[in-house]
């Protein structure tokens, strides 16, 4: 009977240790995913700002090169 209890305690200990290690690995994975998502959002914001600046620049260039209205009447 004593051997059975010792074996049960050992098995429970091994299972608990494995479960704990798996949870720690999962937490690290989730932390990495959060960091990756933050980087994606930061990159998206930078790309959006860059496109906005490019659009503003293109608009300005078009306004500067736009012919006067009087030249269309000729």
Coordinates of C-alpha atoms in Angstrom, one line a residue:
X1 CA 0.0 0.0 0.0
X2 CA 2.8 2.4 0.8
X3 CA 4.4 1.8 -2.6
X4 CA 1.2 2.6 -4.4
X5 CA 0.9 5.9 -2.5
X6 CA 4.5 6.8 -3.3
X7 CA 3.9 6.0 -7.0
X8 CA 0.7 8.1 -7.1
X9 CA 2.5 11.0 -5.4
X10 CA 5.4 10.7 -7.9
X11 CA 3.0 10.6 -10.9
X12 CA 1.0 13.5 -9.7
X13 CA 4.2 15.5 -9.2
X14 CA 5.4 14.7 -12.7
X15 CA 2.0 15.7 -14.2
X16 CA 1.9 18.9 -12.2
X17 CA 5.4 19.8 -13.3
X18 CA 4.6 19.1 -16.9
X19 CA 1.4 21.2 -16.7
X20 CA 3.3 24.1 -15.1
X21 CA 6.0 24.0 -17.7
X22 CA 3.4 24.0 -20.5
X23 CA 1.6 27.0 -19.0
X24 CA 4.9 28.9 -18.7
X25 CA 5.6 28.2 -22.4
X26 CA 2.1 29.3 -23.4
X27 CA 2.5 32.5 -21.4
X28 CA 5.8 33.2 -23.2
X29 CA 4.2 32.6 -26.6
X30 CA 1.3 34.9 -25.8
X31 CA 3.7 37.6 -24.7
X32 CA 5.6 37.3 -28.0
X33 CA 2.4 37.5 -29.9
X34 CA 1.4 40.7 -28.0
X35 CA 4.8 42.2 -28.8
X36 CA 4.5 41.2 -32.5
X37 CA 1.0 42.8 -32.7
X38 CA 2.3 46.0 -31.1
X39 CA 5.1 46.1 -33.8
X40 CA 2.5 45.5 -36.5
X41 CA 0.3 48.4 -35.2
X42 CA 3.3 50.7 -35.0
X43 CA 4.4 49.8 -38.5
X44 CA 0.8 50.3 -39.8
X45 CA 0.7 53.8 -38.1
X46 CA 4.1 54.7 -39.7
X47 CA 3.0 53.5 -43.2
X48 CA -0.3 55.4 -42.9
X49 CA 1.5 58.6 -41.9
X50 CA 4.0 58.1 -44.8
X51 CA 1.1 57.6 -47.3
X52 CA -0.6 60.7 -45.9
X53 CA 2.6 62.7 -46.4
X54 CA 3.0 61.4 -49.9
X55 CA -0.6 62.3 -50.8
X56 CA -0.2 65.8 -49.4
X57 CA 3.0 66.2 -51.4
X58 CA 1.4 65.0 -54.6
X59 CA -1.6 67.3 -54.0
X60 CA 0.8 70.2 -53.6
X61 CA 2.7 69.3 -56.7
X62 CA -0.6 69.1 -58.7
X63 CA -1.7 72.5 -57.4
X64 CA 1.6 74.1 -58.3
X65 CA 1.6 72.7 -61.8
X66 CA -2.1 73.3 -62.5
X67 CA -2.5 75.7 -65.5
X68 CA -4.5 78.8 -65.0
X69 CA -8.2 78.8 -65.9
X70 CA -7.7 81.4 -68.5
X71 CA -5.5 79.2 -70.6
X72 CA -8.4 76.7 -71.0
X73 CA -10.6 79.3 -72.7
X74 CA -8.2 79.9 -75.6

